[in-house]
Amino acid sequence: MTYVVVENCIKCKHMDCVEVCPVDCFYEGENFLVIHPDECIDCGVCEPECPAEAILPDTEDGIEKWLEINAKYSLEWPNITRQGVSPSDAAEWDGKPNKAELLSPNPGKGD
Ligand code: SF4
Ligand code: F3S
């Protein structure tokens, strides 16, 4: 089992989650973060830290697509362990529908 970053992280990218992960298993894209499913120890401490409520356990219904996205990009993007500066318009994107199509495949800067 693993926790999974889901759609509402896109363009919000608050990064509070990376500060609390005991195994540093977050990876950074341009406008989204992912969790490496084989590194996550399923501790659950990141879930309540996300202001956008964008982290869920993989037992949630309908989460398969996001689990695949987390698995794919955690192999391509750089590791991130320290909270960076979130987008200035993050609050405007919170809860917006259809953000999945805005997911950038480009890597972020990492630490
Ligand atoms: Fe890290 Fe725990 Fe969140 Fe997994 S559940 S990503 S180990 S903080
Ligand atoms: Fe994204 Fe929430 Fe982390 S918005 S970057 S999953 S704190």
GROMACS .gro file of N, CA and C and ligand atoms in nm:
model
  348
    1MET      N    1   0.083  -0.120   0.000
    1MET     CA    2   0.000   0.000   0.000
    1MET      C    3   0.087   0.125   0.000
    2THR      N    4   0.034   0.230  -0.053
    2THR     CA    5   0.106   0.358  -0.059
    2THR      C    6   0.005   0.472  -0.053
    3TYR      N    7   0.055   0.588  -0.023
    3TYR     CA    8  -0.027   0.708  -0.040
    3TYR      C    9   0.001   0.764  -0.179
    4VAL      N   10  -0.094   0.844  -0.231
    4VAL     CA   11  -0.091   0.886  -0.370
    4VAL      C   12  -0.126   1.035  -0.378
    5VAL      N   13  -0.052   1.111  -0.458
    5VAL     CA   14  -0.088   1.251  -0.483
    5VAL      C   15  -0.188   1.253  -0.598
    6VAL      N   16  -0.298   1.326  -0.579
    6VAL     CA   17  -0.406   1.326  -0.678
    6VAL      C   18  -0.427   1.466  -0.738
    7GLU      N   19  -0.527   1.473  -0.823
    7GLU     CA   20  -0.547   1.586  -0.915
    7GLU      C   21  -0.538   1.725  -0.851
    8ASN      N   22  -0.593   1.742  -0.732
    8ASN     CA   23  -0.600   1.879  -0.680
    8ASN      C   24  -0.465   1.939  -0.642
    9CYS      N   25  -0.360   1.859  -0.643
    9CYS     CA   26  -0.225   1.915  -0.623
    9CYS      C   27  -0.181   2.001  -0.742
   10ILE      N   28  -0.231   1.968  -0.861
   10ILE     CA   29  -0.186   2.036  -0.983
   10ILE      C   30  -0.210   2.187  -0.972
   11LYS      N   31  -0.102   2.262  -0.993
   11LYS     CA   32  -0.101   2.408  -0.989
   11LYS      C   33  -0.128   2.467  -0.849
   12CYS      N   34  -0.144   2.381  -0.747
   12CYS     CA   35  -0.148   2.428  -0.608
   12CYS      C   36  -0.010   2.406  -0.548
   13LYS      N   37   0.037   2.282  -0.551
   13LYS     CA   38   0.176   2.248  -0.520
   13LYS      C   39   0.229   2.322  -0.396
   14HIS      N   40   0.162   2.298  -0.284
   14HIS     CA   41   0.199   2.367  -0.160
   14HIS      C   42   0.330   2.315  -0.099
   15MET      N   43   0.356   2.187  -0.116
   15MET     CA   44   0.482   2.125  -0.073
   15MET      C   45   0.498   2.111   0.079
   16ASP      N   46   0.392   2.134   0.158
   16ASP     CA   47   0.399   2.103   0.301
   16ASP      C   48   0.429   1.954   0.320
   17CYS      N   49   0.381   1.874   0.227
   17CYS     CA   50   0.394   1.728   0.238
   17CYS      C   51   0.539   1.682   0.247
   18VAL      N   52   0.628   1.745   0.174
   18VAL     CA   53   0.766   1.695   0.166
   18VAL      C   54   0.839   1.711   0.298
   19GLU      N   55   0.798   1.808   0.377
   19GLU     CA   56   0.867   1.837   0.503
   19GLU      C   57   0.845   1.727   0.607
   20VAL      N   58   0.736   1.654   0.596
   20VAL     CA   59   0.703   1.558   0.702
   20VAL      C   60   0.733   1.414   0.665
   21CYS      N   61   0.766   1.388   0.540
   21CYS     CA   62   0.784   1.248   0.498
   21CYS      C   63   0.913   1.190   0.557
   22PRO      N   64   0.902   1.083   0.637
   22PRO     CA   65   1.021   1.029   0.703
   22PRO      C   66   1.117   0.957   0.609
   23VAL      N   67   1.071   0.923   0.489
   23VAL     CA   68   1.158   0.850   0.397
   23VAL      C   69   1.186   0.929   0.268
   24ASP      N   70   1.147   1.057   0.265
   24ASP     CA   71   1.180   1.145   0.152
   24ASP      C   72   1.143   1.083   0.017
   25CYS      N   73   1.018   1.043   0.004
   25CYS     CA   74   0.978   0.974  -0.119
   25CYS      C   75   0.890   1.058  -0.211
   26PHE      N   76   0.903   1.193  -0.199
   26PHE     CA   77   0.832   1.281  -0.293
   26PHE      C   78   0.925   1.322  -0.407
   27TYR      N   79   0.865   1.337  -0.526
   27TYR     CA   80   0.940   1.375  -0.646
   27TYR      C   81   0.866   1.491  -0.712
   28GLU      N   82   0.945   1.586  -0.767
   28GLU     CA   83   0.887   1.713  -0.808
   28GLU      C   84   0.877   1.732  -0.959
   29GLY      N   85   0.756   1.759  -1.004
   29GLY     CA   86   0.733   1.803  -1.141
   29GLY      C   87   0.717   1.954  -1.144
   30GLU      N   88   0.697   2.005  -1.264
   30GLU     CA   89   0.684   2.150  -1.282
   30GLU      C   90   0.565   2.207  -1.203
   31ASN      N   91   0.450   2.136  -1.206
   31ASN     CA   92   0.333   2.189  -1.135
   31ASN      C   93   0.261   2.085  -1.050
   32PHE      N   94   0.333   1.979  -1.009
   32PHE     CA   95   0.271   1.867  -0.937
   32PHE      C   96   0.381   1.790  -0.866
   33LEU      N   97   0.345   1.723  -0.759
   33LEU     CA   98   0.438   1.632  -0.692
   33LEU      C   99   0.383   1.491  -0.698
   34VAL      N  100   0.472   1.393  -0.689
   34VAL     CA  101   0.426   1.254  -0.682
   34VAL      C  102   0.499   1.182  -0.568
   35ILE      N  103   0.441   1.070  -0.525
   35ILE     CA  104   0.499   0.982  -0.424
   35ILE      C  105   0.546   0.855  -0.494
   36HIS      N  106   0.667   0.812  -0.462
   36HIS     CA  107   0.717   0.686  -0.517
   36HIS      C  108   0.649   0.571  -0.442
   37PRO      N  109   0.566   0.493  -0.511
   37PRO     CA  110   0.485   0.393  -0.439
   37PRO      C  111   0.567   0.281  -0.375
   38ASP      N  112   0.687   0.257  -0.425
   38ASP     CA  113   0.769   0.150  -0.364
   38ASP      C  114   0.853   0.202  -0.248
   39GLU      N  115   0.864   0.333  -0.234
   39GLU     CA  116   0.942   0.391  -0.124
   39GLU      C  117   0.853   0.433  -0.007
   40CYS      N  118   0.728   0.468  -0.036
   40CYS     CA  119   0.634   0.510   0.069
   40CYS      C  120   0.614   0.396   0.169
   41ILE      N  121   0.626   0.429   0.299
   41ILE     CA  122   0.607   0.326   0.403
   41ILE      C  123   0.467   0.333   0.463
   42ASP      N  124   0.380   0.413   0.398
   42ASP     CA  125   0.239   0.409   0.434
   42ASP      C  126   0.213   0.461   0.575
   43CYS      N  127   0.295   0.559   0.616
   43CYS     CA  128   0.280   0.610   0.753
   43CYS      C  129   0.160   0.703   0.768
   44GLY      N  130   0.121   0.770   0.657
   44GLY     CA  131   0.002   0.854   0.659
   44GLY      C  132   0.021   0.994   0.712
   45VAL      N  133   0.143   1.032   0.753
   45VAL     CA  134   0.156   1.166   0.814
   45VAL      C  135   0.142   1.280   0.712
   46CYS      N  136   0.165   1.253   0.585
   46CYS     CA  137   0.154   1.360   0.485
   46CYS      C  138   0.009   1.396   0.454
   47GLU      N  139  -0.081   1.302   0.468
   47GLU     CA  140  -0.219   1.324   0.424
   47GLU      C  141  -0.282   1.448   0.487
   48PRO      N  142  -0.277   1.464   0.620
   48PRO     CA  143  -0.342   1.583   0.679
   48PRO      C  144  -0.262   1.712   0.660
   49GLU      N  145  -0.138   1.702   0.617
   49GLU     CA  146  -0.055   1.822   0.599
   49GLU      C  147  -0.089   1.898   0.471
   50CYS      N  148  -0.152   1.833   0.375
   50CYS     CA  149  -0.177   1.897   0.245
   50CYS      C  150  -0.296   1.992   0.253
   51PRO      N  151  -0.274   2.123   0.232
   51PRO     CA  152  -0.385   2.219   0.239
   51PRO      C  153  -0.490   2.196   0.131
   52ALA      N  154  -0.450   2.129   0.024
   52ALA     CA  155  -0.541   2.104  -0.088
   52ALA      C  156  -0.609   1.967  -0.079
   53GLU      N  157  -0.582   1.895   0.029
   53GLU     CA  158  -0.639   1.761   0.047
   53GLU      C  159  -0.615   1.674  -0.076
   54ALA      N  160  -0.492   1.678  -0.124
   54ALA     CA  161  -0.458   1.611  -0.250
   54ALA      C  162  -0.374   1.484  -0.229
   55ILE      N  163  -0.371   1.433  -0.106
   55ILE     CA  164  -0.301   1.308  -0.080
   55ILE      C  165  -0.399   1.208  -0.020
   56LEU      N  166  -0.407   1.091  -0.083
   56LEU     CA  167  -0.503   0.990  -0.042
   56LEU      C  168  -0.436   0.853  -0.038
   57PRO      N  169  -0.488   0.762   0.045
   57PRO     CA  170  -0.437   0.624   0.042
   57PRO      C  171  -0.483   0.553  -0.085
   58ASP      N  172  -0.406   0.456  -0.128
   58ASP     CA  173  -0.441   0.389  -0.255
   58ASP      C  174  -0.560   0.295  -0.242
   59THR      N  175  -0.621   0.291  -0.125
   59THR     CA  176  -0.743   0.212  -0.108
   59THR      C  177  -0.867   0.288  -0.152
   60GLU      N  178  -0.851   0.418  -0.186
   60GLU     CA  179  -0.965   0.499  -0.231
   60GLU      C  180  -1.017   0.447  -0.366
   61ASP      N  181  -1.148   0.451  -0.383
   61ASP     CA  182  -1.206   0.413  -0.512
   61ASP      C  183  -1.159   0.508  -0.622
   62GLY      N  184  -1.134   0.454  -0.738
   62GLY     CA  185  -1.105   0.536  -0.854
   62GLY      C  186  -0.968   0.600  -0.857
   63ILE      N  187  -0.878   0.554  -0.772
   63ILE     CA  188  -0.748   0.620  -0.762
   63ILE      C  189  -0.642   0.558  -0.853
   64GLU      N  190  -0.679   0.454  -0.927
   64GLU     CA  191  -0.580   0.379  -1.006
   64GLU      C  192  -0.503   0.469  -1.104
   65LYS      N  193  -0.574   0.558  -1.171
   65LYS     CA  194  -0.509   0.647  -1.268
   65LYS      C  195  -0.399   0.730  -1.201
   66TRP      N  196  -0.427   0.778  -1.082
   66TRP     CA  197  -0.330   0.863  -1.013
   66TRP      C  198  -0.214   0.782  -0.957
   67LEU      N  199  -0.243   0.659  -0.919
   67LEU     CA  200  -0.135   0.571  -0.875
   67LEU      C  201  -0.037   0.546  -0.991
   68GLU      N  202  -0.091   0.526  -1.110
   68GLU     CA  203  -0.005   0.506  -1.228
   68GLU      C  204   0.080   0.630  -1.255
   69ILE      N  205   0.019   0.747  -1.243
   69ILE     CA  206   0.091   0.873  -1.266
   69ILE      C  207   0.201   0.891  -1.162
   70ASN      N  208   0.172   0.860  -1.035
   70ASN     CA  209   0.274   0.870  -0.930
   70ASN      C  210   0.389   0.773  -0.958
   71ALA      N  211   0.355   0.650  -0.996
   71ALA     CA  212   0.460   0.550  -1.022
   71ALA      C  213   0.547   0.592  -1.140
   72LYS      N  214   0.486   0.642  -1.246
   72LYS     CA  215   0.561   0.682  -1.366
   72LYS      C  216   0.656   0.799  -1.339
   73TYR      N  217   0.601   0.906  -1.284
   73TYR     CA  218   0.683   1.026  -1.271
   73TYR      C  219   0.783   1.019  -1.155
   74SER      N  220   0.759   0.932  -1.058
   74SER     CA  221   0.858   0.921  -0.950
   74SER      C  222   0.988   0.861  -1.002
   75LEU      N  223   0.983   0.798  -1.119
   75LEU     CA  224   1.104   0.745  -1.181
   75LEU      C  225   1.172   0.848  -1.271
   76GLU      N  226   1.102   0.957  -1.302
   76GLU     CA  227   1.154   1.054  -1.400
   76GLU      C  228   1.190   1.189  -1.337
   77TRP      N  229   1.126   1.224  -1.227
   77TRP     CA  230   1.143   1.357  -1.170
   77TRP      C  231   1.242   1.355  -1.054
   78PRO      N  232   1.300   1.471  -1.018
   78PRO     CA  233   1.396   1.477  -0.908
   78PRO      C  234   1.330   1.468  -0.770
   79ASN      N  235   1.404   1.414  -0.677
   79ASN     CA  236   1.360   1.404  -0.538
   79ASN      C  237   1.348   1.543  -0.478
   80ILE      N  238   1.249   1.561  -0.392
   80ILE     CA  239   1.235   1.689  -0.320
   80ILE      C  240   1.208   1.659  -0.173
   81THR      N  241   1.284   1.725  -0.085
   81THR     CA  242   1.271   1.701   0.059
   81THR      C  243   1.246   1.828   0.138
   82ARG      N  244   1.259   1.943   0.072
   82ARG     CA  245   1.238   2.070   0.142
   82ARG      C  246   1.131   2.152   0.070
   83GLN      N  247   1.048   2.217   0.151
   83GLN     CA  248   0.937   2.293   0.095
   83GLN      C  249   0.989   2.415   0.019
   84GLY      N  250   0.951   2.426  -0.106
   84GLY     CA  251   0.985   2.544  -0.184
   84GLY      C  252   0.872   2.646  -0.181
   85VAL      N  253   0.877   2.740  -0.272
   85VAL     CA  254   0.775   2.845  -0.278
   85VAL      C  255   0.662   2.798  -0.370
   86SER      N  256   0.542   2.793  -0.315
   86SER     CA  257   0.430   2.747  -0.396
   86SER      C  258   0.386   2.857  -0.492
   87PRO      N  259   0.312   2.823  -0.598
   87PRO     CA  260   0.271   2.923  -0.697
   87PRO      C  261   0.191   3.036  -0.632
   88SER      N  262   0.209   3.158  -0.680
   88SER     CA  263   0.140   3.273  -0.620
   88SER      C  264  -0.011   3.264  -0.637
   89ASP      N  265  -0.055   3.190  -0.739
   89ASP     CA  266  -0.199   3.176  -0.763
   89ASP      C  267  -0.253   3.041  -0.717
   90ALA      N  268  -0.181   2.976  -0.625
   90ALA     CA  269  -0.221   2.843  -0.579
   90ALA      C  270  -0.365   2.842  -0.526
   91ALA      N  271  -0.402   2.944  -0.451
   91ALA     CA  272  -0.536   2.946  -0.390
   91ALA      C  273  -0.646   2.947  -0.496
   92GLU      N  274  -0.618   3.014  -0.608
   92GLU     CA  275  -0.719   3.022  -0.716
   92GLU      C  276  -0.745   2.886  -0.781
   93TRP      N  277  -0.644   2.799  -0.777
   93TRP     CA  278  -0.657   2.669  -0.842
   93TRP      C  279  -0.714   2.563  -0.752
   94ASP      N  280  -0.726   2.591  -0.622
   94ASP     CA  281  -0.774   2.490  -0.529
   94ASP      C  282  -0.918   2.452  -0.562
   95GLY      N  283  -0.938   2.325  -0.591
   95GLY     CA  284  -1.073   2.275  -0.616
   95GLY      C  285  -1.123   2.293  -0.758
   96LYS      N  286  -1.041   2.353  -0.846
   96LYS     CA  287  -1.085   2.369  -0.985
   96LYS      C  288  -1.101   2.231  -1.050
   97PRO      N  289  -1.205   2.213  -1.134
   97PRO     CA  290  -1.224   2.084  -1.202
   97PRO      C  291  -1.131   2.070  -1.322
   98ASN      N  292  -1.116   1.948  -1.366
   98ASN     CA  293  -1.044   1.918  -1.491
   98ASN      C  294  -0.901   1.970  -1.493
   99LYS      N  295  -0.834   1.961  -1.378
   99LYS     CA  296  -0.694   2.003  -1.378
   99LYS      C  297  -0.601   1.896  -1.435
  100ALA      N  298  -0.651   1.775  -1.448
  100ALA     CA  299  -0.564   1.666  -1.495
  100ALA      C  300  -0.500   1.699  -1.628
  101GLU      N  301  -0.574   1.767  -1.715
  101GLU     CA  302  -0.520   1.799  -1.848
  101GLU      C  303  -0.409   1.905  -1.841
  102LEU      N  304  -0.395   1.969  -1.726
  102LEU     CA  305  -0.291   2.071  -1.709
  102LEU      C  306  -0.163   2.016  -1.647
  103LEU      N  307  -0.164   1.887  -1.616
  103LEU     CA  308  -0.046   1.825  -1.555
  103LEU      C  309   0.074   1.832  -1.649
  104SER      N  310   0.177   1.899  -1.605
  104SER     CA  311   0.298   1.911  -1.688
  104SER      C  312   0.387   1.788  -1.671
  105PRO      N  313   0.436   1.731  -1.782
  105PRO     CA  314   0.528   1.618  -1.771
  105PRO      C  315   0.671   1.662  -1.741
  106ASN      N  316   0.694   1.792  -1.737
  106ASN     CA  317   0.829   1.844  -1.717
  106ASN      C  318   0.873   1.828  -1.572
  107PRO      N  319   1.000   1.800  -1.549
  107PRO     CA  320   1.049   1.788  -1.412
  107PRO      C  321   1.058   1.925  -1.344
  108GLY      N  322   1.048   1.923  -1.212
  108GLY     CA  323   1.075   2.042  -1.134
  108GLY      C  324   1.224   2.052  -1.104
  109LYS      N  325   1.258   2.141  -1.012
  109LYS     CA  326   1.399   2.166  -0.982
  109LYS      C  327   1.456   2.064  -0.883
  110GLY      N  328   1.366   2.007  -0.800
  110GLY     CA  329   1.414   1.923  -0.691
  110GLY      C  330   1.482   2.008  -0.585
  111ASP      N  331   1.552   1.944  -0.493
  111ASP     CA  332   1.620   2.020  -0.387
  111ASP      C  333   1.742   2.094  -0.441
  112SF4    FE1  334   0.596   0.976   0.306
  112SF4    FE2  335   0.440   0.862   0.492
  112SF4    FE3  336   0.331   1.019   0.305
  112SF4    FE4  337   0.428   0.780   0.238
  112SF4     S1  338   0.252   0.819   0.372
  112SF4     S2  339   0.459   0.971   0.125
  112SF4     S3  340   0.604   0.761   0.377
  112SF4     S4  341   0.476   1.081   0.465
  113F3S    FE1  342   0.065   1.898  -0.359
  113F3S    FE2  343  -0.048   1.907  -0.125
  113F3S    FE3  344   0.202   1.838  -0.141
  113F3S     S1  345  -0.082   2.050  -0.292
  113F3S     S2  346   0.275   1.949  -0.318
  113F3S     S3  347   0.032   1.726  -0.227
  113F3S     S4  348   0.110   1.963   0.015
   0.00000   0.00000   0.00000
